[in-house]
Coordinates of C-alpha atoms and ligand atoms in Angstrom, one line a residue:
Chain O
X1 CA 13.7 -34.6 -48.1
X2 CA 15.6 -31.4 -47.4
X3 CA 16.3 -29.3 -44.1
X4 CA 13.7 -27.1 -43.0
X5 CA 14.8 -23.3 -42.7
X6 CA 14.7 -21.5 -39.7
X7 CA 11.7 -19.3 -38.8
X8 CA 12.3 -15.7 -39.3
X9 CA 11.9 -13.7 -36.4
X10 CA 8.3 -12.0 -37.8
X11 CA 7.5 -15.7 -39.1
X12 CA 8.0 -16.2 -35.1
X13 CA 6.2 -13.3 -34.4
X14 CA 3.2 -14.2 -36.4
X15 CA 2.9 -17.5 -34.9
X16 CA 2.8 -15.9 -31.4
X17 CA 0.3 -13.5 -32.5
X18 CA -2.1 -15.6 -33.9
X19 CA -2.0 -17.7 -30.7
X20 CA -2.7 -14.9 -28.4
X21 CA -4.9 -13.0 -30.4
X22 CA -7.0 -15.9 -30.2
X23 CA -7.2 -16.4 -26.8
X24 CA -8.3 -12.0 -26.9
X25 CA -11.1 -13.0 -29.3
X26 CA -12.0 -16.2 -27.0
X27 CA -12.0 -18.2 -30.0
X28 CA -11.5 -21.2 -28.1
X29 CA -12.2 -23.7 -31.2
X30 CA -9.5 -21.7 -33.2
X31 CA -7.3 -21.8 -30.1
X32 CA -7.6 -25.5 -29.3
X33 CA -6.8 -26.1 -33.6
X34 CA -3.4 -25.0 -32.8
X35 CA -2.5 -27.7 -30.7
X36 CA -1.1 -31.2 -31.7
X37 CA -2.6 -33.8 -30.8
X38 CA -1.0 -34.3 -27.8
X39 CA -0.5 -31.1 -27.2
X40 CA -0.6 -29.6 -23.5
X41 CA -1.0 -26.4 -21.7
X42 CA 1.1 -25.7 -18.3
X43 CA 0.8 -23.2 -15.9
X44 CA 3.1 -24.3 -13.1
X45 CA 2.8 -23.2 -9.3
X46 CA 6.5 -23.5 -9.1
X47 CA 9.4 -21.4 -10.2
X48 CA 11.4 -23.9 -11.9
X49 CA 9.3 -26.5 -11.5
X50 CA 10.0 -29.1 -14.1
X51 CA 7.3 -32.1 -13.4
X52 CA 3.6 -31.5 -14.6
X53 CA 2.9 -35.3 -13.6
X54 CA 4.7 -35.8 -9.9
X55 CA 4.1 -32.1 -8.7
X56 CA 1.4 -30.1 -8.8
X57 CA 0.3 -27.2 -11.2
X58 CA -2.3 -24.6 -12.0
X59 CA -3.0 -25.7 -15.4
X60 CA -1.8 -29.1 -16.8
X61 CA -4.5 -29.5 -19.7
X62 CA -4.3 -31.9 -22.9
X63 CA -6.5 -31.2 -25.8
X64 CA -9.2 -33.3 -23.7
X65 CA -9.4 -31.0 -21.0
X66 CA -9.3 -27.6 -23.1
X67 CA -12.4 -29.3 -25.1
X68 CA -14.1 -29.6 -21.6
X69 CA -13.8 -26.1 -20.9
X70 CA -14.4 -25.0 -24.2
X71 CA -17.7 -26.4 -23.3
X72 CA -17.9 -25.2 -19.8
X73 CA -16.7 -21.2 -20.6
X74 CA -20.1 -21.0 -23.5
X75 CA -22.5 -22.9 -20.9
X76 CA -25.7 -20.8 -19.9
X77 CA -25.1 -22.4 -16.5
X78 CA -21.8 -21.8 -15.5
X79 CA -22.0 -19.3 -12.6
X80 CA -18.8 -17.9 -12.5
X81 CA -18.4 -17.5 -16.2
X82 CA -21.7 -15.6 -16.0
X83 CA -19.8 -12.2 -16.6
X84 CA -18.0 -11.4 -19.9
X85 CA -14.4 -12.2 -19.4
X86 CA -12.2 -9.3 -21.6
X87 CA -8.8 -9.9 -21.9
X88 CA -5.3 -8.5 -23.9
X89 CA -2.1 -9.8 -24.0
X90 CA 1.4 -8.6 -24.9
X91 CA 3.9 -9.8 -25.5
X92 CA 7.7 -8.6 -26.4
X93 CA 11.3 -9.9 -26.2
X94 CA 11.0 -12.9 -28.5
X95 CA 13.8 -15.3 -28.8
X96 CA 14.4 -19.0 -30.3
X97 CA 16.0 -21.1 -27.5
X98 CA 16.3 -24.3 -30.0
X99 CA 15.6 -25.2 -33.2
X100 CA 16.1 -28.3 -35.1
X101 CA 17.0 -28.2 -39.0
X102 CA 16.1 -31.8 -39.1
X103 CA 12.1 -32.0 -37.5
X104 CA 11.8 -28.1 -37.9
X105 CA 11.0 -28.0 -34.2
X106 CA 11.8 -25.3 -32.1
X107 CA 11.3 -23.9 -28.9
X108 CA 10.4 -19.9 -28.1
X109 CA 10.3 -18.2 -25.4
X110 CA 8.9 -14.9 -24.8
X111 CA 7.8 -12.4 -22.1
X112 CA 4.0 -11.6 -22.2
X113 CA 1.7 -9.3 -20.1
X114 CA -2.0 -10.5 -19.7
X115 CA -4.8 -8.0 -18.4
X116 CA -7.9 -9.9 -17.7
X117 CA -11.0 -8.3 -16.9
X118 CA -13.5 -10.4 -14.8
X119 CA -15.3 -8.8 -11.9
X120 CA -12.2 -7.1 -11.6
X121 CA -8.9 -6.4 -13.7
X122 CA -6.4 -8.8 -13.2
X123 CA -2.8 -8.4 -14.3
X124 CA -0.5 -11.7 -15.3
X125 CA 3.2 -11.3 -16.4
X126 CA 5.9 -13.6 -17.2
X127 CA 7.5 -15.9 -20.0
X128 CA 5.5 -18.0 -22.7
X129 CA 7.8 -21.3 -23.6
X130 CA 6.1 -22.7 -26.8
X131 CA 7.6 -26.1 -28.4
X132 CA 6.3 -25.8 -31.8
X133 CA 6.3 -29.0 -34.1
X134 CA 6.8 -28.9 -37.6
X135 CA 4.2 -30.7 -39.4
X136 CA 5.5 -30.1 -42.8
X137 CA 3.1 -27.7 -43.9
X138 CA 2.3 -25.7 -40.6
X139 CA 3.7 -25.5 -37.1
X140 CA 1.3 -27.2 -34.4
X141 CA 2.0 -26.2 -29.7
X142 CA 3.3 -29.0 -28.6
X143 CA 3.2 -26.8 -25.1
X144 CA 2.5 -23.7 -24.3
X145 CA 4.1 -23.1 -21.1
X146 CA 3.0 -20.7 -18.9
X147 CA 5.5 -19.7 -16.3
X148 CA 4.0 -16.5 -13.9
X149 CA 6.2 -14.5 -12.2
X150 CA 4.0 -14.6 -9.2
X151 CA 2.7 -18.3 -9.7
X152 CA 3.4 -19.5 -6.1
X153 CA 1.4 -16.8 -4.8
X154 CA -2.6 -17.1 -3.5
X155 CA -4.0 -16.6 -7.1
X156 CA -7.9 -15.8 -7.0
X157 CA -10.2 -17.3 -9.3
X158 CA -8.0 -18.0 -13.2
X159 CA -11.2 -17.9 -15.2
X160 CA -9.0 -19.1 -18.3
X161 CA -6.3 -19.3 -20.2
X162 CA -3.4 -17.0 -19.8
Chain K
X1 CA -19.8 -2.7 21.1
X2 CA -19.2 -6.0 22.8
X3 CA -21.2 -9.1 22.0
X4 CA -22.1 -11.3 25.0
X5 CA -22.5 -14.5 25.5
X6 CA -26.8 -13.6 25.1
X7 CA -26.3 -12.2 22.1
X8 CA -24.0 -14.8 20.1
X9 CA -26.9 -17.5 21.6
X10 CA -29.6 -15.6 19.7
X11 CA -27.8 -15.9 16.6
X12 CA -27.9 -19.7 16.3
X13 CA -30.9 -21.6 16.3
X14 CA -31.3 -25.7 15.9
X15 CA -32.3 -25.2 12.2
X16 CA -31.2 -21.5 11.1
X17 CA -28.3 -19.1 12.1
X18 CA -27.7 -15.5 11.6
X19 CA -26.8 -13.8 8.5
X20 CA -24.3 -12.1 10.3
X21 CA -22.0 -14.8 11.4
X22 CA -20.1 -14.1 7.7
X23 CA -20.1 -11.0 7.8
X24 CA -19.4 -9.1 11.3
X25 CA -15.7 -8.3 11.7
X26 CA -16.2 -8.5 15.3
X27 CA -17.8 -12.5 15.2
X28 CA -14.9 -12.7 12.9
X29 CA -12.2 -11.9 15.4
X30 CA -14.0 -14.3 19.0
X31 CA -14.1 -16.7 16.5
X32 CA -10.4 -16.6 15.8
X33 CA -9.9 -15.9 20.0
X34 CA -12.6 -18.9 21.1
X35 CA -12.1 -21.5 17.9
X36 CA -9.0 -21.1 16.4
X37 CA -6.8 -20.2 19.6
X38 CA -8.7 -22.1 21.7
X39 CA -8.8 -25.7 20.1
X40 CA -6.5 -28.5 17.4
X41 CA -6.0 -26.8 15.0
X42 CA -3.6 -28.9 11.9
X43 CA -0.1 -28.1 11.2
X44 CA 0.5 -30.5 8.3
X45 CA 2.7 -33.7 8.1
X46 CA 5.2 -35.3 9.9
X47 CA 6.9 -35.6 6.3
X48 CA 7.3 -32.1 5.4
X49 CA 10.2 -32.0 8.5
X50 CA 11.7 -34.7 7.7
X51 CA 15.7 -34.2 8.5
X52 CA 16.5 -32.2 12.3
X53 CA 16.2 -28.3 12.0
X54 CA 13.5 -28.7 9.3
X55 CA 10.7 -26.0 9.9
X56 CA 7.7 -24.5 8.7
X57 CA 6.1 -21.3 9.8
X58 CA 2.2 -20.9 10.2
X59 CA -0.7 -19.3 11.4
X60 CA -2.6 -20.6 14.8
X61 CA -5.4 -18.3 14.1
X62 CA -3.8 -14.8 14.4
X63 CA -0.6 -16.1 16.1
X64 CA 2.2 -16.8 14.3
X65 CA 4.2 -20.2 14.8
X66 CA 6.8 -22.3 13.5
X67 CA 6.7 -26.1 13.1
X68 CA 10.1 -27.5 13.6
X69 CA 11.6 -30.7 13.7
X70 CA 14.3 -30.7 16.9
X71 CA 18.0 -31.5 17.5
X72 CA 16.1 -34.5 19.3
X73 CA 14.3 -35.5 16.1
X74 CA 10.9 -34.6 18.1
X75 CA 8.2 -31.7 16.3
X76 CA 7.6 -29.1 18.3
X77 CA 6.0 -26.1 17.6
X78 CA 6.9 -22.4 19.0
X79 CA 5.6 -19.2 19.0
X80 CA 7.3 -17.5 16.4
X81 CA 7.9 -14.6 18.5
X82 CA 11.4 -13.3 19.8
X83 CA 11.5 -12.7 23.4
X84 CA 13.2 -9.5 23.4
X85 CA 11.2 -6.8 21.5
X86 CA 8.7 -9.4 19.6
X87 CA 10.2 -10.1 16.1
X88 CA 8.7 -12.7 14.5
X89 CA 12.1 -15.0 14.3
X90 CA 12.1 -16.8 11.5
X91 CA 10.6 -15.0 8.2
X92 CA 10.4 -17.8 5.6
X93 CA 7.3 -20.4 4.7
X94 CA 9.7 -23.1 5.2
X95 CA 13.4 -23.8 5.8
X96 CA 16.3 -25.7 7.7
X97 CA 18.0 -23.9 11.0
X98 CA 20.1 -25.1 13.7
X99 CA 18.5 -21.7 15.6
X100 CA 16.8 -19.2 15.0
X101 CA 18.1 -15.5 15.4
X102 CA 15.9 -12.3 15.5
X103 CA 16.9 -10.5 12.8
X104 CA 16.6 -7.3 14.8
X105 CA 18.7 -7.5 17.9
X106 CA 20.1 -11.2 17.4
X107 CA 18.3 -13.0 20.1
X108 CA 19.3 -16.7 19.3
X109 CA 16.6 -19.6 20.3
X110 CA 17.3 -23.3 19.5
X111 CA 15.2 -25.3 17.2
X112 CA 13.5 -26.3 21.1
X113 CA 13.2 -22.9 21.9
X114 CA 15.7 -22.1 24.2
X115 CA 17.1 -18.7 24.4
X116 CA 21.4 -19.8 23.3
X117 CA 22.5 -16.3 22.6
X118 CA 22.5 -12.7 23.0
X119 CA 24.8 -10.1 21.6
X120 CA 26.6 -7.5 23.9
X121 CA 25.7 -9.1 27.0
X122 CA 26.5 -6.7 29.5
X123 CA 24.3 -4.5 30.1
X124 CA 21.1 -6.6 31.5
X125 CA 23.2 -6.9 35.0
X126 CA 20.9 -6.0 38.2
X127 CA 17.9 -6.0 35.7
X128 CA 14.8 -9.2 35.4
X129 CA 16.6 -10.5 32.0
X130 CA 18.3 -13.4 32.5
X131 CA 19.3 -15.6 29.4
X132 CA 18.6 -18.7 31.9
X133 CA 15.4 -17.9 32.6
X134 CA 12.9 -20.0 30.9
X135 CA 10.3 -17.5 30.0
X136 CA 12.9 -15.9 27.9
X137 CA 12.7 -19.1 25.5
X138 CA 10.4 -18.8 22.6
X139 CA 6.8 -20.2 24.3
X140 CA 6.1 -23.5 23.4
X141 CA 2.6 -24.7 22.1
X142 CA 1.0 -27.9 22.6
X143 CA 1.1 -30.1 19.9
X144 CA 0.3 -33.9 19.2
X145 CA 0.0 -35.8 16.4
X146 CA -2.4 -38.3 14.8
X147 CA -0.5 -41.1 12.9
X148 CA 2.0 -38.2 11.8
X149 CA -0.6 -36.0 11.3
X150 CA 0.3 -32.6 13.8
X151 CA -1.9 -30.5 15.4
X152 CA -1.4 -27.9 17.5
X153 CA -3.7 -26.0 20.5
X154 CA -2.9 -23.0 21.8
X155 CA -5.3 -23.9 25.0
X156 CA -3.6 -26.0 27.1
X157 CA -6.7 -27.2 28.5
X158 CA -9.4 -29.7 27.1
X159 CA -9.1 -32.8 25.4
X160 CA -5.9 -34.8 23.6
X161 CA -6.3 -35.0 19.9
X162 CA -7.3 -38.6 20.1
X163 CA -10.1 -37.4 21.7
X164 CA -10.6 -34.2 20.0
X165 CA -10.5 -36.4 16.6
X166 CA -13.7 -38.9 17.4
X167 CA -14.7 -41.5 15.4
X168 CA -13.9 -39.6 12.2
X169 CA -10.0 -40.0 12.7
X170 CA -11.0 -43.1 10.7
X171 CA -11.1 -41.1 7.7
X172 CA -7.2 -40.6 8.5
X173 CA -7.1 -44.3 8.8
X174 CA -8.7 -45.3 5.6
X175 CA -6.1 -43.2 4.1
X176 CA -2.9 -44.5 5.6
X177 CA -4.1 -48.1 5.0
X178 CA -4.6 -46.8 1.4
X179 CA -0.8 -47.3 1.1
X180 CA 1.0 -50.2 0.3
X181 CA 3.5 -49.9 2.5
X182 CA 1.4 -48.0 5.2
X183 CA 2.5 -45.0 5.1
X184 CA 2.1 -41.2 3.5
X185 CA 4.1 -38.7 2.7
X186 CA 3.4 -35.1 1.5
X187 CA 4.7 -34.4 -1.6
X188 CA 4.6 -31.8 -5.2
X189 CA 4.1 -28.6 -3.8
X190 CA 1.2 -26.8 -2.9
X191 CA -1.9 -24.8 -4.3
X192 CA -3.0 -21.9 -2.7
X193 CA -6.6 -20.6 -3.6
X194 CA -7.3 -17.3 -2.3
X195 CA -11.6 -16.9 -1.6
X196 CA -12.5 -13.3 -0.9
X197 CA -15.1 -14.8 1.4
X198 CA -16.1 -15.8 4.8
X199 CA -14.2 -19.0 6.0
X200 CA -17.5 -20.8 7.2
X201 CA -19.0 -20.4 3.4
X202 CA -16.2 -22.9 2.4
X203 CA -16.5 -25.0 5.3
X204 CA -20.4 -25.7 4.8
X205 CA -19.9 -26.3 1.5
X206 CA -17.7 -29.3 1.8
X207 CA -20.7 -31.7 3.0
X208 CA -23.4 -29.8 0.9
X209 CA -25.0 -32.5 -1.5
X210 CA -27.7 -30.2 -2.7
X211 CA -25.8 -27.4 -4.7
X212 CA -23.4 -29.6 -6.9
X213 CA -26.5 -30.9 -9.9
X214 CA -27.0 -26.9 -9.4
X215 CA -23.4 -25.3 -9.2
X216 CA -21.7 -27.8 -11.1
X217 CA -24.5 -28.7 -14.1
X218 CA -22.6 -27.0 -16.6
X219 CA -19.1 -28.9 -16.1
X220 CA -21.1 -32.0 -16.0
X221 CA -22.5 -31.1 -19.3
X222 CA -19.4 -29.7 -21.0
X223 CA -18.0 -33.0 -20.2
X224 CA -21.2 -34.8 -21.8
X225 CA -21.0 -32.3 -25.0
X226 CA -17.2 -33.1 -25.5
X227 CA -17.9 -36.7 -25.3
X228 CA -21.0 -36.6 -27.8
X229 CA -18.5 -34.7 -30.4
X230 CA -15.9 -38.1 -29.9
X231 CA -16.2 -41.0 -31.9
X232 CA -18.6 -43.2 -30.5
X233 CA -16.1 -45.8 -29.8
X234 CA -13.7 -43.7 -27.7
X235 CA -12.6 -45.2 -24.3
X236 CA -13.4 -43.1 -20.9
X237 CA -10.9 -41.1 -19.9
X238 CA -9.6 -40.2 -16.5
X239 CA -10.8 -36.6 -16.6
X240 CA -14.1 -37.3 -17.0
X241 CA -14.1 -40.0 -14.1
X242 CA -13.3 -37.2 -12.0
X243 CA -15.4 -33.9 -13.4
X244 CA -18.8 -36.1 -14.3
X245 CA -19.6 -37.1 -10.7
X246 CA -19.9 -33.7 -10.0
X247 CA -23.3 -33.4 -11.7
X248 CA -24.2 -36.7 -10.0
X249 CA -28.1 -36.8 -9.5
X250 CA -29.7 -36.1 -5.8
X251 CA -30.6 -39.6 -5.6
X252 CA -26.9 -40.8 -5.7
X253 CA -26.2 -38.0 -2.8
X254 CA -28.8 -39.4 -0.9
X255 CA -26.9 -42.8 -1.1
X256 CA -24.0 -41.8 -0.4
X257 CA -25.2 -40.8 3.8
X258 CA -23.5 -38.1 5.6
X259 CA -21.7 -38.9 9.2
X260 CA -21.3 -36.1 11.8
X261 CA -19.7 -36.1 15.0
X262 CA -18.8 -33.9 18.1
X263 CA -16.5 -31.0 17.5
X264 CA -18.2 -30.3 14.4
X265 CA -16.9 -32.7 12.5
X266 CA -18.2 -34.8 9.4
X267 CA -18.2 -36.7 6.7
X268 CA -20.0 -37.4 2.9
X269 CA -19.6 -41.1 1.6
X270 CA -19.6 -44.9 3.7
X271 CA -19.2 -47.0 0.8
X272 CA -19.9 -45.0 -1.7
X273 CA -19.2 -41.1 -3.0
X274 CA -18.0 -39.3 -6.0
X275 CA -14.9 -41.4 -5.8
X276 CA -15.8 -44.8 -6.3
X277 CA -16.3 -45.4 -9.8
X278 CA -13.1 -44.5 -10.5
X279 CA -11.5 -46.6 -12.7
X280 CA -8.2 -48.8 -11.2
X281 CA -4.9 -47.7 -11.6
X282 CA -2.7 -49.9 -12.9
X283 CA -0.8 -52.2 -10.3
X284 CA -2.2 -50.8 -7.5
X285 CA -4.5 -53.4 -6.6
X286 CA -1.7 -55.7 -6.6
X287 CA 0.5 -54.2 -4.7
X288 CA -2.2 -53.9 -1.7
X289 CA -3.1 -57.6 -2.2
X290 CA 0.5 -57.7 -1.9
X291 CA 0.5 -55.8 1.4
X292 CA -3.0 -56.8 3.0
X293 CA -4.0 -60.0 1.7
X294 CA -7.6 -59.9 -0.4
X295 CA -10.0 -59.6 1.7
X296 CA -8.4 -56.6 4.0
X297 CA -8.1 -55.1 0.5
X298 CA -11.7 -54.9 0.3
X299 CA -12.2 -53.3 2.8
X300 CA -10.0 -50.9 3.3
X301 CA -11.3 -49.9 -0.2
X302 CA -14.6 -50.5 0.4
X303 CA -14.4 -47.4 2.4
X304 CA -15.1 -44.4 0.0
X305 CA -15.9 -41.4 1.9
X306 CA -15.9 -37.7 -0.2
X307 CA -15.1 -34.8 2.5
X308 CA -14.0 -35.3 6.0
X309 CA -13.5 -32.3 8.1
X310 CA -11.7 -31.7 10.8
X311 CA -13.5 -28.2 12.1
X312 CA -12.3 -26.0 11.8
X313 CA -8.8 -26.7 9.9
X314 CA -8.8 -29.6 7.9
X315 CA -10.2 -31.5 5.5
X316 CA -9.1 -34.7 3.5
X317 CA -10.1 -36.6 0.8
X318 CA -8.4 -40.2 1.9
X319 CA -9.7 -42.0 -1.7
X320 CA -8.2 -39.1 -3.1
X321 CA -4.7 -38.7 -1.2
X322 CA -5.4 -34.7 -1.0
X323 CA -6.3 -32.8 2.1
X324 CA -6.8 -28.9 2.6
X325 CA -6.5 -26.7 4.9
X326 CA -8.6 -23.6 5.7
X327 CA -6.9 -20.1 6.7
X328 CA -9.0 -17.3 7.6
X329 CA -7.5 -14.0 7.0
X330 CA -10.3 -11.6 7.4
X331 CA -14.0 -11.7 7.9
X332 CA -14.3 -12.3 4.2
X333 CA -10.8 -13.0 2.8
X334 CA -9.5 -17.2 3.2
X335 CA -6.7 -18.5 1.9
X336 CA -7.1 -22.5 0.8
X337 CA -4.1 -24.7 0.8
X338 CA -4.4 -27.5 -1.1
X339 CA -1.7 -30.5 -0.4
X340 CA -0.9 -34.1 -1.6
X341 CA -0.2 -37.1 -0.2
X342 CA 1.5 -39.9 -2.0
X343 CA 1.0 -43.5 -0.4
X344 CA 4.0 -45.5 0.1
X345 CA 4.7 -48.2 -2.5
X346 CA 2.1 -47.2 -4.9
X347 CA 2.3 -46.8 -8.3
X348 CA 3.5 -43.6 -9.6
X349 CA 0.6 -43.3 -11.3
X350 CA -1.6 -43.0 -7.9
X351 CA 0.3 -39.9 -7.4
X352 CA -0.4 -38.6 -10.8
X353 CA -4.2 -39.0 -10.4
X354 CA -4.3 -37.2 -7.2
X355 CA -2.5 -34.3 -8.8
X356 CA -5.4 -34.5 -11.9
X357 CA -7.6 -34.5 -9.3
X358 CA -6.8 -31.8 -7.6
X359 CA -6.1 -29.4 -10.9
X360 CA -9.6 -30.5 -12.1
X361 CA -11.1 -29.6 -8.6
X362 CA -9.2 -27.9 -6.1
X363 CA -7.2 -25.3 -8.4
X364 CA -7.6 -21.7 -9.1
X365 CA -8.4 -22.5 -12.9
X366 CA -10.7 -25.3 -11.8
X367 CA -13.9 -25.5 -13.4
X368 CA -15.6 -27.1 -10.0
X369 CA -13.6 -24.8 -7.5
X370 CA -14.8 -21.6 -9.3
X371 CA -18.0 -22.0 -9.7
X372 CA -18.2 -22.9 -6.0
X373 CA -16.2 -19.8 -5.4
X374 CA -18.8 -17.5 -7.1
X375 CA -21.6 -19.1 -5.2
X376 CA -19.4 -17.9 -2.1
X377 CA -18.9 -14.6 -3.2
X378 CA -23.1 -14.2 -4.1
X379 CA -23.8 -15.4 -0.3
X380 CA -21.2 -12.9 0.5
X381 CA -22.9 -9.7 -1.3
X382 CA -26.8 -11.1 -1.0
X383 CA -26.2 -11.9 3.0
X384 CA -25.5 -8.3 3.0
X385 CA -29.5 -7.7 2.5
X386 CA -31.5 -7.3 5.4
X387 CA -34.4 -8.5 3.7
X388 CA -33.9 -11.9 4.9
X389 CA -32.0 -12.2 8.4
X390 CA -31.7 -15.9 8.7
X391 CA -29.7 -18.5 6.4
X392 CA -32.0 -21.9 6.4
X393 CA -30.5 -25.2 7.4
X394 CA -33.7 -27.1 7.9
X395 CA -33.5 -29.9 5.7
X396 CA -33.7 -33.8 7.4
X397 CA -34.2 -32.7 10.8
X398 CA -34.4 -35.3 13.2
X399 CA -35.2 -37.2 10.5
X400 CA -33.3 -40.6 8.6
X401 CA -30.7 -40.1 11.3
X402 CA -29.3 -42.9 13.2
X403 CA -26.6 -43.4 15.9
X404 CA -23.2 -44.7 14.5
X405 CA -20.5 -45.2 16.8
X406 CA -19.7 -41.4 18.2
X407 CA -21.0 -40.0 15.1
X408 CA -24.4 -39.7 13.8
X409 CA -25.0 -41.1 10.4
X410 CA -28.0 -39.3 8.2
X411 CA -29.3 -39.4 4.7
X412 CA -26.6 -37.9 2.2
X413 CA -28.7 -34.4 1.4
X414 CA -29.7 -33.5 5.0
X415 CA -28.4 -30.2 6.4
X416 CA -27.4 -32.4 9.3
X417 CA -23.9 -31.4 8.8
X418 CA -24.7 -27.8 9.3
X419 CA -26.3 -28.3 12.2
X420 CA -23.6 -29.8 14.0
X421 CA -21.1 -27.5 12.4
X422 CA -23.2 -24.4 14.0
X423 CA -23.6 -26.4 17.2
X424 CA -19.8 -27.0 17.7
X425 CA -19.4 -23.5 16.7
X426 CA -22.0 -22.3 19.4
X427 CA -20.0 -24.2 21.6
X428 CA -16.9 -23.0 21.1
X429 CA -18.0 -19.4 20.6
X430 CA -20.1 -19.2 24.3
X431 CA -17.8 -21.4 26.1
X432 CA -15.4 -18.9 27.8
X433 CA -14.4 -19.8 31.4
X434 CA -12.7 -16.6 32.2
X435 CA -15.8 -14.4 31.8
X436 CA -17.4 -16.0 34.1
X437 CA -14.9 -16.1 36.9
X438 CA -15.2 -11.6 36.3
Ligands
FE2_501 FE1 -19.4 -27.8 -5.9

């Protein structure tokens, strides 16, 4: 098997745009399908937090929890979900941190700003770090890590994935 | 407007309280003074200040304090206020200090509070200032430890901590005993969850077993919907273990029972709680058997409580080893901190389970906590209406209750913990000896 070519910047950008667009559009089922079977969504609570298991996090969801949230978000009797959630995510400064030509796997980092509106407008900002794995046909997300610049602040309800 | 004792007494009746308790800024200020600044308030666990010089800055009510392990290894709680002009001498949330040096004029205090240095010494001749005069030391707050749990009390009067905790201390005992090594350690950081509501809504809810079926129905259903999507033979998961019981039936909650004690303390659960049917963690029972033997292990793990509230500042989940601290900020703003204990001698997986629990239930991202907070927000807004002046807490009053040590045991869905809390609240708010002297 020949080595995988390194994806171009525009290919990487397309992957990120697709992921954030599905969140903006609240298409959770399709969003979950972007993750690998062992995929995780991680939002640490501390700066430079290395460990999701022995340290508390704001989010550390596997695909199972993503699916439970998917059902919860659209449940008619979830009081906190009665308001419509609107959001807009912007990413930029995309850089490839790591690419393994043997497997095709890569780690990508970008800056983001996400504006969420539910009850009131809230701004989140920081970096996304994606670990993508190459299946031979497409990239799946092994992990999306969301480093908030104010991760250790006292947050109100964070109603959905950022 | 100043509320008299008589005014306050009119706000709390045996089975209902007035809506202003949650919204009146004057009552909030009085609560700070007469409750938080007059009783035992939780500071932290001794494992958070392991080394000499380790400190944390906190508040008791509105008053900034420092909890610090001194040179002699003893833990002190000091007023965080320079005796010169009054600035806070410690600014960081936590750290290690040989001494505290005020950032303004450099007055320097030892970790036991003693003033040891004042720059540019001359100039105080024939003034009231004397570096050796103890009144220029950081004032020490009365603090005591219950098995490593440090509490402080700004009032020098009143009961010792042990007496204050009463029989409700057994929930702390049980959490410690659940450790094969007989000891606990705070680990893995803190979650801070900002609640835009009065602190009492959060406390009221801790032993409110009539709300999960309604408020958390969506979470139970969401779990079920997901399970229905899975192949039939999919093994159960720990996530489901934790989240699904929040949709438990009323009958289940009735059976769990609730105990209330003096000073507003209470816990739900006894031998059963929403935590009692968790799947086992590999190696934990074995470690417990090794430390305690089978009989005693059974006895320890039989105690299965949900929330224990040490009114007004601390709530613990012994069976889960997570605790939450209640920090009122203003009449409609409260910060809830979640901390985690490691059971010494237990497999790491026990800690992983606690972290999972806290993420799923107590994080700002929680599907459970966010619906609770939504309910508190609607309570805050609803109670601004004068459509109904009173908040009802009459369920099972005087029924299905029996004495149990210095506590009272009742059916799980009784409002007894609310009645008990507000009896304590009224006691604190109207027990103002200095006013009698006037
Ligand atoms: Fe709840």
